[in-house]
Amino acid sequence: MLSVAARAGPFAPFVSAAAHAVPGPLRPLAPAAAHRDRKVPLDLKRPLLCRESLSGRAARGGLVASASLNAPAGVRCVHNDVAVPDFSAYRRQDVQDASASSQGSSDSRKGFSYLMTAATGVATAYVAKNVVTQFISSLSASADVLALSKIEIKLSDIPEGKNMAFKWRGKPLFVRHRTQAEISQEAGVDVSQLRDPQHDLDRVKKPEWVILVGVCTHLGCVPIANAGDFGGYYCPCHGSHYDASGRIRKGPAPLNLEVPFYQFIGDDTVVVG
């Protein structure tokens, strides 16, 4: 019924609703105190403070009540005790006067804004660069890991014609001191007849030294040095034969033995890794 009264518009005075108070089990009925003589003062002559009135576009006059047959009646109420804050302390001296034009100081104010924007952008880019650099640096290997990633080998400890095994990055590393006969034999191999064609000079930096990762390319076994049908390396697990250059010559292995990165730092020392 109250909804009908709210939507009735001009017919609202003719529509009535009844309300009855029902006492509950915990609290008895108590008459409400009615203040019929209390009036709310409203000064209609004060200017209305709203978004339109601040810019001078508000209508001048009292409160307006509207009513129609197909719409509810309404009365516009305004809080006329709102104080407009004063922002003079935050404004520039060039724009303090509301009646004066601010176009004369527009260039200087824009220049300051552009300067502050550029300075903020540069500072933000610098901070972002440092954050990204620190994040990427945290992902790099530590000093102890980098120390284990390289191995320095003294070549004078390996006699000619012998092969010595080292542990490098958890894998066996073969360093072979070849004789002149082995160098000539491997250099004369027909590359076109190899399963993984590669010339001997492409696998060594010095002909007398061959450095290989001692892991069979078939299933990851460790070959035996100075063994096999070609005098190089032999994997007894599945019968792969490699020559003195580490190239696959016979057996199920598909590729040659891996040649790691290394460099000679003298006639007697090599660094692998």
PDB file of C-alpha atoms in Angstrom:
ATOM      1  CA  MET A   1       0.000   0.000   0.000  1.00  0.00           C
ATOM      2  CA  LEU A   2       2.857   2.376   0.807  1.00  0.00           C
ATOM      3  CA  SER A   3       4.370   1.692  -2.613  1.00  0.00           C
ATOM      4  CA  VAL A   4       1.079   2.696  -4.247  1.00  0.00           C
ATOM      5  CA  ALA A   5       1.067   5.896  -2.227  1.00  0.00           C
ATOM      6  CA  ALA A   6       4.620   6.708  -3.294  1.00  0.00           C
ATOM      7  CA  ARG A   7       3.824   6.179  -6.971  1.00  0.00           C
ATOM      8  CA  ALA A   8       0.386   7.826  -6.993  1.00  0.00           C
ATOM      9  CA  GLY A   9       1.703  11.337  -7.521  1.00  0.00           C
ATOM     10  CA  PRO A  10      -1.157  13.827  -7.035  1.00  0.00           C
ATOM     11  CA  PHE A  11      -3.401  11.036  -5.770  1.00  0.00           C
ATOM     12  CA  ALA A  12      -1.144  10.322  -2.811  1.00  0.00           C
ATOM     13  CA  PRO A  13      -3.240  12.396  -0.362  1.00  0.00           C
ATOM     14  CA  PHE A  14      -6.284  10.267  -1.199  1.00  0.00           C
ATOM     15  CA  VAL A  15      -4.521   6.951  -0.643  1.00  0.00           C
ATOM     16  CA  SER A  16      -4.040   5.950   2.994  1.00  0.00           C
ATOM     17  CA  ALA A  17      -2.280   3.094   4.726  1.00  0.00           C
ATOM     18  CA  ALA A  18      -2.858   1.693   8.175  1.00  0.00           C
ATOM     19  CA  ALA A  19      -0.105   0.495  10.478  1.00  0.00           C
ATOM     20  CA  HIS A  20      -0.708  -1.489  13.681  1.00  0.00           C
ATOM     21  CA  ALA A  21       1.887  -2.107  16.376  1.00  0.00           C
ATOM     22  CA  VAL A  22       2.007  -5.646  17.743  1.00  0.00           C
ATOM     23  CA  PRO A  23       3.678  -6.258  21.138  1.00  0.00           C
ATOM     24  CA  GLY A  24       6.519  -8.790  21.195  1.00  0.00           C
ATOM     25  CA  PRO A  25       7.305 -11.423  23.847  1.00  0.00           C
ATOM     26  CA  LEU A  26      10.379  -9.552  25.161  1.00  0.00           C
ATOM     27  CA  ARG A  27       9.334  -5.888  25.215  1.00  0.00           C
ATOM     28  CA  PRO A  28       5.923  -4.277  25.782  1.00  0.00           C
ATOM     29  CA  LEU A  29       4.528  -1.489  23.697  1.00  0.00           C
ATOM     30  CA  ALA A  30       5.754   2.001  24.518  1.00  0.00           C
ATOM     31  CA  PRO A  31       4.229   5.164  23.103  1.00  0.00           C
ATOM     32  CA  ALA A  32       6.551   7.152  20.893  1.00  0.00           C
ATOM     33  CA  ALA A  33       7.266  10.750  21.738  1.00  0.00           C
ATOM     34  CA  ALA A  34       5.951  13.027  18.983  1.00  0.00           C
ATOM     35  CA  HIS A  35       7.362  16.504  18.566  1.00  0.00           C
ATOM     36  CA  ARG A  36       4.661  18.313  16.640  1.00  0.00           C
ATOM     37  CA  ASP A  37       5.841  21.824  17.500  1.00  0.00           C
ATOM     38  CA  ARG A  38       9.426  21.326  16.317  1.00  0.00           C
ATOM     39  CA  LYS A  39      10.228  23.218  13.117  1.00  0.00           C
ATOM     40  CA  VAL A  40      13.279  23.049  10.896  1.00  0.00           C
ATOM     41  CA  PRO A  41      14.475  26.525   9.873  1.00  0.00           C
ATOM     42  CA  LEU A  42      15.104  26.927   6.168  1.00  0.00           C
ATOM     43  CA  ASP A  43      16.346  30.149   4.674  1.00  0.00           C
ATOM     44  CA  LEU A  44      15.254  30.146   1.034  1.00  0.00           C
ATOM     45  CA  LYS A  45      17.037  33.410   0.289  1.00  0.00           C
ATOM     46  CA  ARG A  46      20.520  31.924   0.704  1.00  0.00           C
ATOM     47  CA  PRO A  47      22.196  30.896  -2.551  1.00  0.00           C
ATOM     48  CA  LEU A  48      22.118  27.181  -3.212  1.00  0.00           C
ATOM     49  CA  LEU A  49      25.566  25.533  -3.089  1.00  0.00           C
ATOM     50  CA  CYS A  50      25.815  22.847  -5.753  1.00  0.00           C
ATOM     51  CA  ARG A  51      27.884  22.085  -8.834  1.00  0.00           C
ATOM     52  CA  GLU A  52      25.831  24.391 -11.053  1.00  0.00           C
ATOM     53  CA  SER A  53      25.644  27.261  -8.586  1.00  0.00           C
ATOM     54  CA  LEU A  54      29.415  27.399  -8.163  1.00  0.00           C
ATOM     55  CA  SER A  55      29.779  28.162 -11.881  1.00  0.00           C
ATOM     56  CA  GLY A  56      26.871  30.608 -11.938  1.00  0.00           C
ATOM     57  CA  ARG A  57      24.381  28.478 -13.813  1.00  0.00           C
ATOM     58  CA  ALA A  58      21.982  27.603 -10.997  1.00  0.00           C
ATOM     59  CA  ALA A  59      18.420  28.860 -11.030  1.00  0.00           C
ATOM     60  CA  ARG A  60      17.677  31.637  -8.588  1.00  0.00           C
ATOM     61  CA  GLY A  61      14.582  31.047  -6.486  1.00  0.00           C
ATOM     62  CA  GLY A  62      13.021  28.899  -3.870  1.00  0.00           C
ATOM     63  CA  LEU A  63      12.472  25.173  -3.759  1.00  0.00           C
ATOM     64  CA  VAL A  64      10.489  23.656  -6.598  1.00  0.00           C
ATOM     65  CA  ALA A  65       7.851  20.933  -6.224  1.00  0.00           C
ATOM     66  CA  SER A  66       6.692  18.940  -9.255  1.00  0.00           C
ATOM     67  CA  ALA A  67       3.701  16.657  -9.729  1.00  0.00           C
ATOM     68  CA  SER A  68       2.066  14.879 -12.668  1.00  0.00           C
ATOM     69  CA  LEU A  69      -0.389  12.113 -13.372  1.00  0.00           C
ATOM     70  CA  ASN A  70       2.134   9.569 -14.645  1.00  0.00           C
ATOM     71  CA  ALA A  71       5.067  10.383 -12.360  1.00  0.00           C
ATOM     72  CA  PRO A  72       5.542  10.617  -8.597  1.00  0.00           C
ATOM     73  CA  ALA A  73       5.574  13.946  -6.885  1.00  0.00           C
ATOM     74  CA  GLY A  74       8.956  15.248  -5.831  1.00  0.00           C
ATOM     75  CA  VAL A  75      10.523  18.110  -3.915  1.00  0.00           C
ATOM     76  CA  ARG A  76      14.174  19.093  -4.442  1.00  0.00           C
ATOM     77  CA  CYS A  77      15.972  19.618  -1.152  1.00  0.00           C
ATOM     78  CA  VAL A  78      19.411  21.218  -0.826  1.00  0.00           C
ATOM     79  CA  HIS A  79      21.957  21.217   1.992  1.00  0.00           C
ATOM     80  CA  ASN A  80      22.555  24.953   2.215  1.00  0.00           C
ATOM     81  CA  ASP A  81      25.043  24.795   5.086  1.00  0.00           C
ATOM     82  CA  VAL A  82      27.966  23.316   3.095  1.00  0.00           C
ATOM     83  CA  ALA A  83      31.121  25.462   3.270  1.00  0.00           C
ATOM     84  CA  VAL A  84      33.209  25.655   0.110  1.00  0.00           C
ATOM     85  CA  PRO A  85      36.887  24.942   0.912  1.00  0.00           C
ATOM     86  CA  ASP A  86      39.487  27.542   0.099  1.00  0.00           C
ATOM     87  CA  PHE A  87      42.343  26.297  -2.098  1.00  0.00           C
ATOM     88  CA  SER A  88      44.173  29.611  -2.350  1.00  0.00           C
ATOM     89  CA  ALA A  89      47.194  28.280  -0.467  1.00  0.00           C
ATOM     90  CA  TYR A  90      47.701  25.621  -3.157  1.00  0.00           C
ATOM     91  CA  ARG A  91      47.242  27.848  -6.202  1.00  0.00           C
ATOM     92  CA  ARG A  92      49.902  29.839  -8.009  1.00  0.00           C
ATOM     93  CA  GLN A  93      50.130  33.582  -7.657  1.00  0.00           C
ATOM     94  CA  ASP A  94      49.424  34.012 -11.370  1.00  0.00           C
ATOM     95  CA  VAL A  95      45.982  32.426 -11.070  1.00  0.00           C
ATOM     96  CA  GLN A  96      44.842  33.797  -7.721  1.00  0.00           C
ATOM     97  CA  ASP A  97      42.669  36.469  -9.273  1.00  0.00           C
ATOM     98  CA  ALA A  98      39.536  34.878 -10.733  1.00  0.00           C
ATOM     99  CA  SER A  99      38.729  37.970 -12.810  1.00  0.00           C
ATOM    100  CA  ALA A 100      42.157  38.136 -14.536  1.00  0.00           C
ATOM    101  CA  SER A 101      43.217  36.029 -17.494  1.00  0.00           C
ATOM    102  CA  SER A 102      45.792  33.301 -16.875  1.00  0.00           C
ATOM    103  CA  GLN A 103      46.954  32.983 -20.490  1.00  0.00           C
ATOM    104  CA  GLY A 104      50.026  35.119 -19.855  1.00  0.00           C
ATOM    105  CA  SER A 105      51.522  32.617 -17.415  1.00  0.00           C
ATOM    106  CA  SER A 106      50.414  29.550 -19.363  1.00  0.00           C
ATOM    107  CA  ASP A 107      53.845  28.870 -20.901  1.00  0.00           C
ATOM    108  CA  SER A 108      55.715  29.007 -17.605  1.00  0.00           C
ATOM    109  CA  ARG A 109      53.171  26.782 -15.878  1.00  0.00           C
ATOM    110  CA  LYS A 110      53.261  24.266 -18.729  1.00  0.00           C
ATOM    111  CA  GLY A 111      57.062  24.295 -18.682  1.00  0.00           C
ATOM    112  CA  PHE A 112      57.112  23.432 -14.997  1.00  0.00           C
ATOM    113  CA  SER A 113      54.596  20.623 -15.556  1.00  0.00           C
ATOM    114  CA  TYR A 114      56.644  19.211 -18.446  1.00  0.00           C
ATOM    115  CA  LEU A 115      59.823  19.406 -16.375  1.00  0.00           C
ATOM    116  CA  MET A 116      58.278  17.542 -13.468  1.00  0.00           C
ATOM    117  CA  THR A 117      56.827  14.908 -15.811  1.00  0.00           C
ATOM    118  CA  ALA A 118      60.185  14.360 -17.517  1.00  0.00           C
ATOM    119  CA  ALA A 119      62.047  14.164 -14.191  1.00  0.00           C
ATOM    120  CA  THR A 120      59.527  11.660 -12.843  1.00  0.00           C
ATOM    121  CA  GLY A 121      59.823   9.551 -16.011  1.00  0.00           C
ATOM    122  CA  VAL A 122      63.624   9.493 -15.832  1.00  0.00           C
ATOM    123  CA  ALA A 123      63.584   8.563 -12.139  1.00  0.00           C
ATOM    124  CA  THR A 124      61.033   5.822 -12.774  1.00  0.00           C
ATOM    125  CA  ALA A 125      63.069   4.399 -15.654  1.00  0.00           C
ATOM    126  CA  TYR A 126      66.234   4.416 -13.524  1.00  0.00           C
ATOM    127  CA  VAL A 127      64.510   2.611 -10.659  1.00  0.00           C
ATOM    128  CA  ALA A 128      62.949   0.090 -13.043  1.00  0.00           C
ATOM    129  CA  LYS A 129      66.345  -0.566 -14.628  1.00  0.00           C
ATOM    130  CA  ASN A 130      67.927  -1.246 -11.247  1.00  0.00           C
ATOM    131  CA  VAL A 131      65.088  -3.543 -10.208  1.00  0.00           C
ATOM    132  CA  VAL A 132      65.322  -5.550 -13.426  1.00  0.00           C
ATOM    133  CA  THR A 133      69.114  -5.721 -13.185  1.00  0.00           C
ATOM    134  CA  GLN A 134      68.995  -6.967  -9.608  1.00  0.00           C
ATOM    135  CA  PHE A 135      66.346  -9.540 -10.508  1.00  0.00           C
ATOM    136  CA  ILE A 136      68.346 -10.890 -13.441  1.00  0.00           C
ATOM    137  CA  SER A 137      71.524 -10.925 -11.362  1.00  0.00           C
ATOM    138  CA  SER A 138      69.776 -13.013  -8.727  1.00  0.00           C
ATOM    139  CA  LEU A 139      69.062 -15.654 -11.378  1.00  0.00           C
ATOM    140  CA  SER A 140      72.697 -16.006 -12.421  1.00  0.00           C
ATOM    141  CA  ALA A 141      74.979 -18.664 -11.022  1.00  0.00           C
ATOM    142  CA  SER A 142      76.792 -18.039  -7.761  1.00  0.00           C
ATOM    143  CA  ALA A 143      80.560 -17.837  -7.419  1.00  0.00           C
ATOM    144  CA  ASP A 144      80.970 -21.426  -6.255  1.00  0.00           C
ATOM    145  CA  VAL A 145      78.898 -22.724  -9.165  1.00  0.00           C
ATOM    146  CA  LEU A 146      80.932 -20.669 -11.632  1.00  0.00           C
ATOM    147  CA  ALA A 147      84.113 -22.044 -10.105  1.00  0.00           C
ATOM    148  CA  LEU A 148      82.924 -25.622 -10.705  1.00  0.00           C
ATOM    149  CA  SER A 149      81.895 -24.826 -14.274  1.00  0.00           C
ATOM    150  CA  LYS A 150      85.537 -24.524 -15.357  1.00  0.00           C
ATOM    151  CA  ILE A 151      88.495 -26.834 -14.930  1.00  0.00           C
ATOM    152  CA  GLU A 152      92.151 -26.053 -15.490  1.00  0.00           C
ATOM    153  CA  ILE A 153      94.314 -28.938 -16.651  1.00  0.00           C
ATOM    154  CA  LYS A 154      98.097 -29.116 -16.701  1.00  0.00           C
ATOM    155  CA  LEU A 155      98.988 -30.839 -19.967  1.00  0.00           C
ATOM    156  CA  SER A 156     102.545 -31.754 -18.981  1.00  0.00           C
ATOM    157  CA  ASP A 157     101.146 -34.419 -16.635  1.00  0.00           C
ATOM    158  CA  ILE A 158      99.700 -36.391 -19.583  1.00  0.00           C
ATOM    159  CA  PRO A 159     102.339 -38.431 -21.467  1.00  0.00           C
ATOM    160  CA  GLU A 160     102.182 -38.875 -25.211  1.00  0.00           C
ATOM    161  CA  GLY A 161      99.864 -41.642 -26.366  1.00  0.00           C
ATOM    162  CA  LYS A 162      97.891 -41.673 -23.117  1.00  0.00           C
ATOM    163  CA  ASN A 163      94.402 -40.550 -22.163  1.00  0.00           C
ATOM    164  CA  MET A 164      93.502 -39.032 -18.802  1.00  0.00           C
ATOM    165  CA  ALA A 165      89.965 -38.671 -17.386  1.00  0.00           C
ATOM    166  CA  PHE A 166      88.774 -35.751 -15.250  1.00  0.00           C
ATOM    167  CA  LYS A 167      85.459 -34.899 -13.607  1.00  0.00           C
ATOM    168  CA  TRP A 168      83.910 -31.768 -15.094  1.00  0.00           C
ATOM    169  CA  ARG A 169      80.340 -30.605 -14.328  1.00  0.00           C
ATOM    170  CA  GLY A 170      79.492 -34.093 -13.108  1.00  0.00           C
ATOM    171  CA  LYS A 171      80.629 -35.710 -16.354  1.00  0.00           C
ATOM    172  CA  PRO A 172      83.826 -37.531 -17.341  1.00  0.00           C
ATOM    173  CA  LEU A 173      86.214 -35.446 -19.406  1.00  0.00           C
ATOM    174  CA  PHE A 174      88.784 -37.156 -21.659  1.00  0.00           C
ATOM    175  CA  VAL A 175      92.045 -35.394 -22.499  1.00  0.00           C
ATOM    176  CA  ARG A 176      94.156 -37.393 -24.951  1.00  0.00           C
ATOM    177  CA  HIS A 177      97.747 -36.693 -25.929  1.00  0.00           C
ATOM    178  CA  ARG A 178      97.970 -38.167 -29.421  1.00  0.00           C
ATOM    179  CA  THR A 179     101.056 -39.447 -31.147  1.00  0.00           C
ATOM    180  CA  GLN A 180     102.091 -38.353 -34.610  1.00  0.00           C
ATOM    181  CA  ALA A 181     100.915 -41.688 -36.004  1.00  0.00           C
ATOM    182  CA  GLU A 182      97.424 -41.169 -34.561  1.00  0.00           C
ATOM    183  CA  ILE A 183      97.294 -37.632 -35.941  1.00  0.00           C
ATOM    184  CA  SER A 184      98.203 -38.819 -39.444  1.00  0.00           C
ATOM    185  CA  GLN A 185      95.783 -41.752 -39.250  1.00  0.00           C
ATOM    186  CA  GLU A 186      92.795 -39.624 -38.243  1.00  0.00           C
ATOM    187  CA  ALA A 187      93.592 -36.889 -40.745  1.00  0.00           C
ATOM    188  CA  GLY A 188      93.518 -39.417 -43.596  1.00  0.00           C
ATOM    189  CA  VAL A 189      90.025 -40.779 -42.846  1.00  0.00           C
ATOM    190  CA  ASP A 190      87.471 -40.333 -45.660  1.00  0.00           C
ATOM    191  CA  VAL A 191      84.858 -38.040 -44.159  1.00  0.00           C
ATOM    192  CA  SER A 192      82.154 -39.163 -46.610  1.00  0.00           C
ATOM    193  CA  GLN A 193      82.244 -42.671 -45.115  1.00  0.00           C
ATOM    194  CA  LEU A 194      81.480 -41.470 -41.584  1.00  0.00           C
ATOM    195  CA  ARG A 195      78.054 -41.635 -39.941  1.00  0.00           C
ATOM    196  CA  ASP A 196      78.526 -38.172 -38.460  1.00  0.00           C
ATOM    197  CA  PRO A 197      80.844 -36.502 -41.029  1.00  0.00           C
ATOM    198  CA  GLN A 198      83.403 -34.269 -39.381  1.00  0.00           C
ATOM    199  CA  HIS A 199      87.052 -33.715 -40.184  1.00  0.00           C
ATOM    200  CA  ASP A 200      89.674 -34.246 -37.517  1.00  0.00           C
ATOM    201  CA  LEU A 201      90.920 -30.659 -37.772  1.00  0.00           C
ATOM    202  CA  ASP A 202      87.399 -29.391 -37.042  1.00  0.00           C
ATOM    203  CA  ARG A 203      87.419 -31.174 -33.677  1.00  0.00           C
ATOM    204  CA  VAL A 204      90.782 -30.026 -32.326  1.00  0.00           C
ATOM    205  CA  LYS A 205      92.620 -26.753 -31.821  1.00  0.00           C
ATOM    206  CA  LYS A 206      96.003 -28.420 -31.562  1.00  0.00           C
ATOM    207  CA  PRO A 207      96.434 -31.716 -33.442  1.00  0.00           C
ATOM    208  CA  GLU A 208      98.244 -33.417 -30.578  1.00  0.00           C
ATOM    209  CA  TRP A 209      95.498 -32.724 -28.037  1.00  0.00           C
ATOM    210  CA  VAL A 210      91.957 -34.117 -28.175  1.00  0.00           C
ATOM    211  CA  ILE A 211      89.496 -33.023 -25.490  1.00  0.00           C
ATOM    212  CA  LEU A 212      86.133 -34.845 -25.349  1.00  0.00           C
ATOM    213  CA  VAL A 213      83.156 -35.345 -23.050  1.00  0.00           C
ATOM    214  CA  GLY A 214      83.319 -39.010 -22.093  1.00  0.00           C
ATOM    215  CA  VAL A 215      79.620 -39.791 -22.528  1.00  0.00           C
ATOM    216  CA  CYS A 216      78.478 -42.193 -25.240  1.00  0.00           C
ATOM    217  CA  THR A 217      75.968 -40.577 -27.599  1.00  0.00           C
ATOM    218  CA  HIS A 218      73.868 -43.736 -27.668  1.00  0.00           C
ATOM    219  CA  LEU A 219      72.510 -44.121 -24.126  1.00  0.00           C
ATOM    220  CA  GLY A 220      74.921 -42.062 -22.020  1.00  0.00           C
ATOM    221  CA  CYS A 221      77.413 -44.764 -20.992  1.00  0.00           C
ATOM    222  CA  VAL A 222      81.098 -44.027 -20.323  1.00  0.00           C
ATOM    223  CA  PRO A 223      83.396 -45.409 -23.030  1.00  0.00           C
ATOM    224  CA  ILE A 224      86.763 -47.033 -22.358  1.00  0.00           C
ATOM    225  CA  ALA A 225      89.826 -45.183 -23.661  1.00  0.00           C
ATOM    226  CA  ASN A 226      92.484 -46.800 -25.875  1.00  0.00           C
ATOM    227  CA  ALA A 227      90.122 -49.629 -26.817  1.00  0.00           C
ATOM    228  CA  GLY A 228      87.887 -50.701 -29.689  1.00  0.00           C
ATOM    229  CA  ASP A 229      88.486 -51.624 -33.321  1.00  0.00           C
ATOM    230  CA  PHE A 230      89.857 -48.157 -34.151  1.00  0.00           C
ATOM    231  CA  GLY A 231      92.141 -47.590 -31.156  1.00  0.00           C
ATOM    232  CA  GLY A 232      90.166 -44.694 -29.760  1.00  0.00           C
ATOM    233  CA  TYR A 233      87.242 -45.303 -27.406  1.00  0.00           C
ATOM    234  CA  TYR A 234      84.936 -48.269 -26.932  1.00  0.00           C
ATOM    235  CA  CYS A 235      81.548 -48.445 -25.157  1.00  0.00           C
ATOM    236  CA  PRO A 236      81.084 -52.012 -23.881  1.00  0.00           C
ATOM    237  CA  CYS A 237      77.391 -51.488 -23.070  1.00  0.00           C
ATOM    238  CA  HIS A 238      76.161 -51.668 -26.667  1.00  0.00           C
ATOM    239  CA  GLY A 239      79.354 -51.932 -28.704  1.00  0.00           C
ATOM    240  CA  SER A 240      79.967 -48.421 -30.031  1.00  0.00           C
ATOM    241  CA  HIS A 241      83.480 -47.857 -31.428  1.00  0.00           C
ATOM    242  CA  TYR A 242      85.077 -44.411 -31.691  1.00  0.00           C
ATOM    243  CA  ASP A 243      88.407 -43.455 -33.250  1.00  0.00           C
ATOM    244  CA  ALA A 244      91.161 -41.355 -31.675  1.00  0.00           C
ATOM    245  CA  SER A 245      89.306 -38.199 -32.712  1.00  0.00           C
ATOM    246  CA  GLY A 246      86.109 -39.242 -30.924  1.00  0.00           C
ATOM    247  CA  ARG A 247      84.156 -39.913 -34.133  1.00  0.00           C
ATOM    248  CA  ILE A 248      81.701 -42.793 -34.250  1.00  0.00           C
ATOM    249  CA  ARG A 249      82.929 -45.526 -36.589  1.00  0.00           C
ATOM    250  CA  LYS A 250      80.923 -48.588 -35.605  1.00  0.00           C
ATOM    251  CA  GLY A 251      77.986 -49.488 -33.365  1.00  0.00           C
ATOM    252  CA  PRO A 252      74.587 -47.972 -32.519  1.00  0.00           C
ATOM    253  CA  ALA A 253      75.772 -44.512 -31.417  1.00  0.00           C
ATOM    254  CA  PRO A 254      74.359 -41.875 -33.807  1.00  0.00           C
ATOM    255  CA  LEU A 255      76.788 -39.003 -33.179  1.00  0.00           C
ATOM    256  CA  ASN A 256      80.427 -38.297 -32.411  1.00  0.00           C
ATOM    257  CA  LEU A 257      81.598 -37.644 -28.868  1.00  0.00           C
ATOM    258  CA  GLU A 258      80.929 -34.082 -27.789  1.00  0.00           C
ATOM    259  CA  VAL A 259      83.765 -31.562 -27.921  1.00  0.00           C
ATOM    260  CA  PRO A 260      83.410 -29.027 -25.063  1.00  0.00           C
ATOM    261  CA  PHE A 261      84.481 -25.421 -25.218  1.00  0.00           C
ATOM    262  CA  TYR A 262      88.088 -24.989 -24.155  1.00  0.00           C
ATOM    263  CA  GLN A 263      90.997 -22.650 -24.671  1.00  0.00           C
ATOM    264  CA  PHE A 264      94.733 -22.870 -24.218  1.00  0.00           C
ATOM    265  CA  ILE A 265      96.144 -20.226 -21.883  1.00  0.00           C
ATOM    266  CA  GLY A 266      99.700 -21.384 -22.477  1.00  0.00           C
ATOM    267  CA  ASP A 267     101.708 -24.195 -23.963  1.00  0.00           C
ATOM    268  CA  ASP A 268     101.196 -26.270 -20.848  1.00  0.00           C
ATOM    269  CA  THR A 269      97.701 -25.335 -19.600  1.00  0.00           C
ATOM    270  CA  VAL A 270      94.169 -25.626 -20.945  1.00  0.00           C
ATOM    271  CA  VAL A 271      90.922 -24.355 -19.409  1.00  0.00           C
ATOM    272  CA  VAL A 272      87.746 -26.262 -20.194  1.00  0.00           C
ATOM    273  CA  GLY A 273      84.401 -24.479 -19.787  1.00  0.00           C
TER     274      GLY A 273
END
